[in-house]
Amino acid sequence: MPQHVLVNHQDHAAVKVLDCHSPELSESSNFTMVFPTEFRDVQSQYPIFFQKNSDTGQLYPVALLGFEPGENMYLDNSGWNASYIPLMERKQPFFIGFTNSGSDTSENDNGHPNGSSMVVTMDPDSPRVNHANGKELFHADGSPTEFFNEKISVLEQVHYGYEHSEKFVAAMIENDLIEQFVLDIQLNDGSVKQLLGFYTVKEEAVQNLSAEVLGKLSESGFLMPLFMVLASHSALSGLINKKVALEAKP
Amino acid sequence: MIREVVIVGGGTAGWLTAAVLASRYKSATEQDGGSPLASQSAFKQSNSGYSKAGHSKAAQGINITLIESQDIPPVGVGEGTWPTMRSTLQEIGISETELFQSCDASLKQGTLFREWLKNDGHHYYHPFTPPAGFHEINLAEWFHEFGESVPFAQAVSPQAAVCDQQLSAKQISTPEFGFNLNYGYHLDAGKFVEVLKKHCVEKLGVRLLRDHVTSVNCAEAKGSQKGNITSLHTKTSGAIHGDLFIDCTGLGGYLIRQHYEIGSVDLSSVLFNDRALAVQIDYEQQQNISSATLSTAQQSGWVWDIGLSSRRGVGYVYSSQFCDDEGALNTLRGYIEATASKGVADSIEPKKIGFSPQYLTRFWHQNCVAVGLSAGFVEPLEASALILIEMSAKAIADAILLEGDALNIAANKFNDDMTYHWEKIVNFLKLHYVLSQRDEPYWAANRNADSIPHSLQESLAIWEGRVPWHNDTPRSDELFSSASFQYVLYGMNFKTKPNITFRRDAEKLKTKAKGYFSENQKASAKWLSVLPENRTLSDKVKQYGFPKL
């Protein structure tokens, strides 16, 4: 894990951050974590599935970006080509940290040590961070710029998103609504690409949910995100078409 | 008709049997789909000897009562399970995560036998995963041609290499009960009993009666034979009636041995071990957990070493004929000094266990069936204690709805099956000794032809001419498959005459075998790179639990 530093106006008055997306600036992955709170925006653009955190074994929702490791079909040198960009991508290069008597103790967005307060940390080695190009974090008087305030707001949404997401996934598992799946993509030359390691919502199981369970899910605020996941699957065909077209090029 | 089952004895055998039965069948006091807690209160209302007349006619089910005596502490043997325990737990409804969080469990992938062949550092694995391609090709036939640069287990299975590195059998992202490599558990027997008990009483509607059985009331004897047990008299709860009585009272066999006077098959001329010294050893700081049970041969027996997440369980099992208690204690101290420290070795106060290796001539007699130590006991060399309980409990569950002649037939079949399994266990354990080349008197005596069962001698004669294969272990419920025999035989350098060149399809088989050997090397490398240390996995399961899918 990169060494994160606490962002403050003394140390970072001259720092500039590139607020754009490109293959050089973003981590190459074919999925990115998304939160139920943003599913409504995510679903129109990206198929939503689930992935397992290899460190904890816990499932979490992701937006599918491509079909091969490292493939992000939304991203090219012109930027991130979608009308909505997931929170986790927008928060870069910032993280939520927690302080305990002034010293930075955590680099996890989702850790909440007792008696600590939330602060913003940054990966100083991120390619977005420099002194020449990009947006400033602080005004001359030390107050945060509008740009930095926006980032803080994104981080707050992420922070809340983690907690809500864990509960959402737990409810999905409890009601046996998630299963592993394999997606076969038939390319024009007849070969088949397989997407492995993702989990999806069992549509039939959702249709068979009892009124009682539906009521409970609704009360907990999980019903809408659940339907958003199902709705998101219509974004899959667009992504597949793009992949087929991409592979067809010489 | 069996509607009331009474289990006597609150050890692993009693509670595991109760759990298997009660998870399969609802109790008569339980409404369809009703909560087991409701049935709990029904039990309380009719505290002792609850009458069948009390149940409504519509109620279909089997009531289970377990009588547990406070006066008799459970023996708590059996800290190593077979992979079958995974499906048993799933059937019972106990989560794997709970086993880690409440029973200090760790994953066990087999047994590492050290110095069994010779006193020279030789060792070999008997892993739970069968040789590669086991369904279609007998790789052991090709071991001499391709594999001899590495030991047999390493050549045919990735598990030996994984165990050498003390890695786990799965990742934290692998679903509960799912596996990358086959595994069972090491667990704290005492804590396991508590988890089973709680689950039985709170979730499965088993009635727990804390009392002491004082006498047996049985039906009129026919001729010289005692009839069915009608009830058990208890110290404070009066008579406990039942249709089937399961004897889980331990080595004494209160019902099957003392009441019915069923005899046993004495194994002391085959398996010499009859004493054990057992201790618990703390880990050094953050010491890794062994992925296999360690079995280290000694002068007059062998030492077991079982790594739980919280501690090690270590013991010396030996023959009193060849070693006195003082000598045994010194041997155990020597092992602990070598694997922990002199300080720890000097301070141990081992628990002494004496036993005579034997099993019953009949396990199900009249309306009484023995499960656990009451049915028989041999040294824990292949951890057969728990698997026999699982098998017995499932067989009883299969038979329990039968009536009249069918029930008698099932009882006879149970006796035949258990006798079969015991005979196989005895032969398989003895095999480890027969193949040894150690020269101490104990080991030399173990190779005396008089001490080797005839059926084992016959098998060995055959295996000198061809390698063991599926037909040597024909039953689907076989405890030891031909894979197990292969691991022990070729782990201990047994020589089978190569005869593969006679085969018409030798070239085709050769290509296939070559493919499996090289695939196995690739699989080994892959698992070594992705599996976490056994300790790391245990820690993570405690923190996050296994994912449900």
mmCIF file of C-alpha atoms in Angstrom, chain B residues 139-344:
data_model
loop_
_atom_site.group_PDB
_atom_site.id
_atom_site.type_symbol
_atom_site.label_atom_id
_atom_site.label_comp_id
_atom_site.label_asym_id
_atom_site.label_seq_id
_atom_site.Cartn_x
_atom_site.Cartn_y
_atom_site.Cartn_z
ATOM 1 C CA LEU B 139 -0.803 -42.899 -11.838
ATOM 2 C CA ALA B 140 0.980 -45.108 -9.306
ATOM 3 C CA GLU B 141 1.712 -47.533 -12.146
ATOM 4 C CA TRP B 142 3.808 -44.832 -13.782
ATOM 5 C CA PHE B 143 5.435 -43.405 -10.693
ATOM 6 C CA HIS B 144 8.630 -45.384 -11.175
ATOM 7 C CA GLU B 145 9.004 -44.216 -14.726
ATOM 8 C CA PHE B 146 8.395 -40.490 -14.170
ATOM 9 C CA GLY B 147 8.127 -39.583 -10.578
ATOM 10 C CA GLU B 148 10.951 -41.101 -8.652
ATOM 11 C CA SER B 149 13.008 -37.952 -8.367
ATOM 12 C CA VAL B 150 10.344 -36.740 -5.911
ATOM 13 C CA PRO B 151 8.410 -38.726 -3.270
ATOM 14 C CA PHE B 152 5.142 -40.357 -4.355
ATOM 15 C CA ALA B 153 2.756 -37.892 -2.667
ATOM 16 C CA GLN B 154 4.621 -34.919 -4.157
ATOM 17 C CA ALA B 155 4.605 -36.513 -7.604
ATOM 18 C CA VAL B 156 0.865 -37.149 -7.763
ATOM 19 C CA SER B 157 -0.731 -34.420 -5.611
ATOM 20 C CA PRO B 158 -0.043 -30.730 -4.960
ATOM 21 C CA GLN B 159 -1.022 -31.185 -1.332
ATOM 22 C CA ALA B 160 2.319 -32.469 -0.043
ATOM 23 C CA ALA B 161 4.159 -29.372 -1.287
ATOM 24 C CA VAL B 162 1.431 -27.146 0.163
ATOM 25 C CA CYS B 163 1.693 -28.900 3.552
ATOM 26 C CA ASP B 164 5.501 -28.603 3.471
ATOM 27 C CA GLN B 165 5.066 -24.827 3.355
ATOM 28 C CA GLN B 166 2.361 -24.977 6.061
ATOM 29 C CA LEU B 167 -0.104 -23.358 3.707
ATOM 30 C CA SER B 168 -3.862 -23.574 3.953
ATOM 31 C CA ALA B 169 -6.215 -25.614 1.747
ATOM 32 C CA LYS B 170 -8.253 -22.591 0.691
ATOM 33 C CA GLN B 171 -8.282 -18.837 0.442
ATOM 34 C CA ILE B 172 -10.355 -16.474 2.558
ATOM 35 C CA SER B 173 -12.438 -15.765 -0.548
ATOM 36 C CA THR B 174 -13.243 -19.476 -0.998
ATOM 37 C CA PRO B 175 -16.838 -20.071 0.111
ATOM 38 C CA GLU B 176 -17.653 -21.780 3.377
ATOM 39 C CA PHE B 177 -17.161 -25.558 2.991
ATOM 40 C CA GLY B 178 -15.723 -25.011 -0.497
ATOM 41 C CA PHE B 179 -12.128 -25.967 -1.099
ATOM 42 C CA ASN B 180 -9.132 -25.537 -3.330
ATOM 43 C CA LEU B 181 -7.536 -28.687 -1.888
ATOM 44 C CA ASN B 182 -9.447 -31.310 0.081
ATOM 45 C CA TYR B 183 -9.406 -30.831 3.855
ATOM 46 C CA GLY B 184 -10.773 -31.811 7.256
ATOM 47 C CA TYR B 185 -10.236 -30.065 10.583
ATOM 48 C CA HIS B 186 -8.130 -30.037 13.668
ATOM 49 C CA LEU B 187 -10.383 -28.877 16.483
ATOM 50 C CA ASP B 188 -10.701 -28.668 20.264
ATOM 51 C CA ALA B 189 -12.774 -31.732 21.152
ATOM 52 C CA GLY B 190 -14.070 -30.223 24.394
ATOM 53 C CA LYS B 191 -15.221 -27.023 22.713
ATOM 54 C CA PHE B 192 -16.676 -28.978 19.792
ATOM 55 C CA VAL B 193 -18.915 -30.891 22.205
ATOM 56 C CA GLU B 194 -20.156 -27.591 23.635
ATOM 57 C CA VAL B 195 -20.973 -26.217 20.179
ATOM 58 C CA LEU B 196 -22.806 -29.426 19.230
ATOM 59 C CA LYS B 197 -24.723 -29.430 22.498
ATOM 60 C CA LYS B 198 -25.812 -25.813 22.189
ATOM 61 C CA HIS B 199 -26.879 -26.358 18.586
ATOM 62 C CA CYS B 200 -28.812 -29.543 19.447
ATOM 63 C CA VAL B 201 -30.664 -28.002 22.366
ATOM 64 C CA GLU B 202 -31.299 -24.515 20.986
ATOM 65 C CA LYS B 203 -31.814 -25.181 17.286
ATOM 66 C CA LEU B 204 -32.723 -28.839 16.850
ATOM 67 C CA GLY B 205 -35.080 -29.479 19.740
ATOM 68 C CA VAL B 206 -33.008 -32.188 21.433
ATOM 69 C CA ARG B 207 -34.028 -32.647 25.028
ATOM 70 C CA LEU B 208 -31.069 -32.525 27.406
ATOM 71 C CA LEU B 209 -31.534 -34.440 30.634
ATOM 72 C CA ARG B 210 -28.806 -33.853 33.195
ATOM 73 C CA ASP B 211 -28.980 -37.015 35.195
ATOM 74 C CA HIS B 212 -27.195 -40.235 35.957
ATOM 75 C CA VAL B 213 -28.479 -43.590 34.751
ATOM 76 C CA THR B 214 -28.614 -46.038 37.628
ATOM 77 C CA SER B 215 -30.176 -49.129 36.115
ATOM 78 C CA VAL B 216 -31.645 -50.667 32.984
ATOM 79 C CA ASN B 217 -35.176 -52.043 32.754
ATOM 80 C CA CYS B 218 -35.611 -54.532 30.005
ATOM 81 C CA ALA B 219 -38.330 -56.684 28.589
ATOM 82 C CA GLU B 220 -38.836 -60.289 29.471
ATOM 83 C CA ALA B 221 -35.882 -62.358 28.361
ATOM 84 C CA LYS B 222 -36.430 -64.912 25.629
ATOM 85 C CA GLY B 223 -34.494 -67.962 26.678
ATOM 86 C CA SER B 224 -31.138 -66.786 27.953
ATOM 87 C CA GLN B 225 -31.241 -63.523 25.932
ATOM 88 C CA LYS B 226 -32.200 -60.188 27.409
ATOM 89 C CA GLY B 227 -35.004 -58.468 25.531
ATOM 90 C CA ASN B 228 -35.462 -54.850 24.456
ATOM 91 C CA ILE B 229 -34.674 -52.075 26.870
ATOM 92 C CA THR B 230 -37.953 -50.490 27.999
ATOM 93 C CA SER B 231 -36.552 -47.681 30.113
ATOM 94 C CA LEU B 232 -33.547 -46.421 31.971
ATOM 95 C CA HIS B 233 -33.786 -45.584 35.631
ATOM 96 C CA THR B 234 -32.170 -42.285 36.540
ATOM 97 C CA LYS B 235 -31.055 -40.829 39.850
ATOM 98 C CA THR B 236 -33.470 -37.910 39.921
ATOM 99 C CA SER B 237 -35.792 -38.048 36.888
ATOM 100 C CA GLY B 238 -37.235 -41.503 37.332
ATOM 101 C CA ALA B 239 -37.718 -43.845 34.410
ATOM 102 C CA ILE B 240 -36.843 -42.630 30.916
ATOM 103 C CA HIS B 241 -38.734 -44.598 28.300
ATOM 104 C CA GLY B 242 -37.626 -45.020 24.759
ATOM 105 C CA ASP B 243 -37.867 -47.110 21.602
ATOM 106 C CA LEU B 244 -34.181 -46.970 20.714
ATOM 107 C CA PHE B 245 -31.269 -46.502 23.106
ATOM 108 C CA ILE B 246 -27.940 -45.279 21.812
ATOM 109 C CA ASP B 247 -24.967 -46.149 23.977
ATOM 110 C CA CYS B 248 -22.451 -43.301 23.869
ATOM 111 C CA THR B 249 -21.112 -43.969 27.351
ATOM 112 C CA GLY B 250 -17.494 -44.394 26.330
ATOM 113 C CA LEU B 251 -15.105 -47.301 26.797
ATOM 114 C CA GLY B 252 -17.254 -48.843 29.562
ATOM 115 C CA GLY B 253 -20.228 -49.357 27.256
ATOM 116 C CA TYR B 254 -22.836 -49.140 30.012
ATOM 117 C CA LEU B 255 -25.675 -50.576 27.915
ATOM 118 C CA ILE B 256 -24.028 -52.648 25.220
ATOM 119 C CA ARG B 257 -21.192 -54.151 27.251
ATOM 120 C CA GLN B 258 -22.383 -54.060 30.859
ATOM 121 C CA HIS B 259 -26.085 -54.688 30.371
ATOM 122 C CA TYR B 260 -26.126 -56.850 27.253
ATOM 123 C CA GLU B 261 -22.658 -58.298 27.840
ATOM 124 C CA ILE B 262 -21.751 -58.108 24.177
ATOM 125 C CA GLY B 263 -18.190 -59.309 23.696
ATOM 126 C CA SER B 264 -15.449 -57.715 21.680
ATOM 127 C CA VAL B 265 -12.839 -58.645 19.125
ATOM 128 C CA ASP B 266 -9.474 -58.346 20.835
ATOM 129 C CA LEU B 267 -6.885 -56.664 18.615
ATOM 130 C CA SER B 268 -3.934 -56.664 20.993
ATOM 131 C CA SER B 269 -2.086 -59.319 19.021
ATOM 132 C CA VAL B 270 -2.247 -57.076 15.904
ATOM 133 C CA LEU B 271 -2.081 -53.517 17.218
ATOM 134 C CA PHE B 272 0.227 -53.384 20.209
ATOM 135 C CA ASN B 273 -0.434 -49.867 21.446
ATOM 136 C CA ASP B 274 -2.450 -49.713 24.677
ATOM 137 C CA ARG B 275 -1.277 -46.575 26.495
ATOM 138 C CA ALA B 276 -1.144 -42.897 25.712
ATOM 139 C CA LEU B 277 0.261 -39.790 27.375
ATOM 140 C CA ALA B 278 -1.418 -36.579 26.193
ATOM 141 C CA VAL B 279 -0.499 -32.931 26.747
ATOM 142 C CA GLN B 280 -1.354 -29.514 25.389
ATOM 143 C CA ILE B 281 1.479 -27.256 24.281
ATOM 144 C CA ASP B 282 1.256 -23.506 23.730
ATOM 145 C CA TYR B 283 2.571 -21.996 20.546
ATOM 146 C CA GLU B 284 5.600 -19.783 20.441
ATOM 147 C CA GLN B 285 4.653 -16.234 19.421
ATOM 148 C CA GLN B 286 2.771 -16.296 16.087
ATOM 149 C CA GLN B 287 4.114 -19.757 15.243
ATOM 150 C CA ASN B 288 2.545 -21.132 12.069
ATOM 151 C CA ILE B 289 -0.020 -23.933 12.293
ATOM 152 C CA SER B 290 0.911 -27.231 10.727
ATOM 153 C CA SER B 291 -1.317 -28.171 7.764
ATOM 154 C CA ALA B 292 -1.160 -31.882 8.520
ATOM 155 C CA THR B 293 -1.319 -34.056 11.600
ATOM 156 C CA LEU B 294 2.274 -34.925 12.451
ATOM 157 C CA SER B 295 2.883 -38.548 13.343
ATOM 158 C CA THR B 296 6.444 -39.277 14.416
ATOM 159 C CA ALA B 297 7.532 -42.858 15.016
ATOM 160 C CA GLN B 298 9.385 -43.544 18.283
ATOM 161 C CA GLN B 299 11.063 -46.507 19.886
ATOM 162 C CA SER B 300 7.874 -48.228 21.038
ATOM 163 C CA GLY B 301 5.052 -46.260 19.421
ATOM 164 C CA TRP B 302 4.528 -42.868 17.839
ATOM 165 C CA VAL B 303 3.854 -39.260 18.824
ATOM 166 C CA TRP B 304 0.869 -37.328 17.489
ATOM 167 C CA ASP B 305 1.095 -33.568 17.085
ATOM 168 C CA ILE B 306 -2.105 -31.734 16.182
ATOM 169 C CA GLY B 307 -2.039 -27.997 15.510
ATOM 170 C CA LEU B 308 -5.184 -26.136 16.550
ATOM 171 C CA SER B 309 -5.271 -22.369 16.149
ATOM 172 C CA SER B 310 -4.858 -21.872 19.900
ATOM 173 C CA ARG B 311 -2.436 -24.635 20.907
ATOM 174 C CA ARG B 312 -0.926 -27.952 19.920
ATOM 175 C CA GLY B 313 -2.217 -31.281 21.174
ATOM 176 C CA VAL B 314 0.681 -33.699 21.561
ATOM 177 C CA GLY B 315 0.734 -37.263 22.808
ATOM 178 C CA TYR B 316 2.731 -40.456 22.803
ATOM 179 C CA VAL B 317 0.819 -43.638 22.110
ATOM 180 C CA TYR B 318 2.823 -46.754 22.899
ATOM 181 C CA SER B 319 2.803 -50.388 23.885
ATOM 182 C CA SER B 320 3.093 -51.195 27.590
ATOM 183 C CA GLN B 321 4.568 -54.510 26.521
ATOM 184 C CA PHE B 322 7.643 -52.746 25.153
ATOM 185 C CA CYS B 323 7.861 -49.558 27.168
ATOM 186 C CA ASP B 324 7.121 -48.566 30.768
ATOM 187 C CA ASP B 325 5.424 -45.319 31.732
ATOM 188 C CA GLU B 326 8.697 -43.733 32.804
ATOM 189 C CA GLY B 327 10.326 -44.481 29.445
ATOM 190 C CA ALA B 328 7.270 -43.197 27.642
ATOM 191 C CA LEU B 329 7.360 -39.922 29.565
ATOM 192 C CA ASN B 330 11.018 -39.480 28.614
ATOM 193 C CA THR B 331 10.224 -40.085 24.963
ATOM 194 C CA LEU B 332 7.399 -37.534 25.048
ATOM 195 C CA ARG B 333 9.678 -35.022 26.825
ATOM 196 C CA GLY B 334 12.333 -35.559 24.188
ATOM 197 C CA TYR B 335 9.839 -34.797 21.419
ATOM 198 C CA ILE B 336 8.557 -31.672 23.134
ATOM 199 C CA GLU B 337 12.059 -30.453 23.871
ATOM 200 C CA ALA B 338 12.887 -30.800 20.183
ATOM 201 C CA THR B 339 9.702 -29.066 18.994
ATOM 202 C CA ALA B 340 9.197 -26.469 21.749
ATOM 203 C CA SER B 341 11.803 -26.080 24.490
ATOM 204 C CA LYS B 342 13.424 -27.877 27.387
ATOM 205 C CA GLY B 343 11.524 -25.673 29.797
ATOM 206 C CA VAL B 344 8.208 -26.728 28.327
#
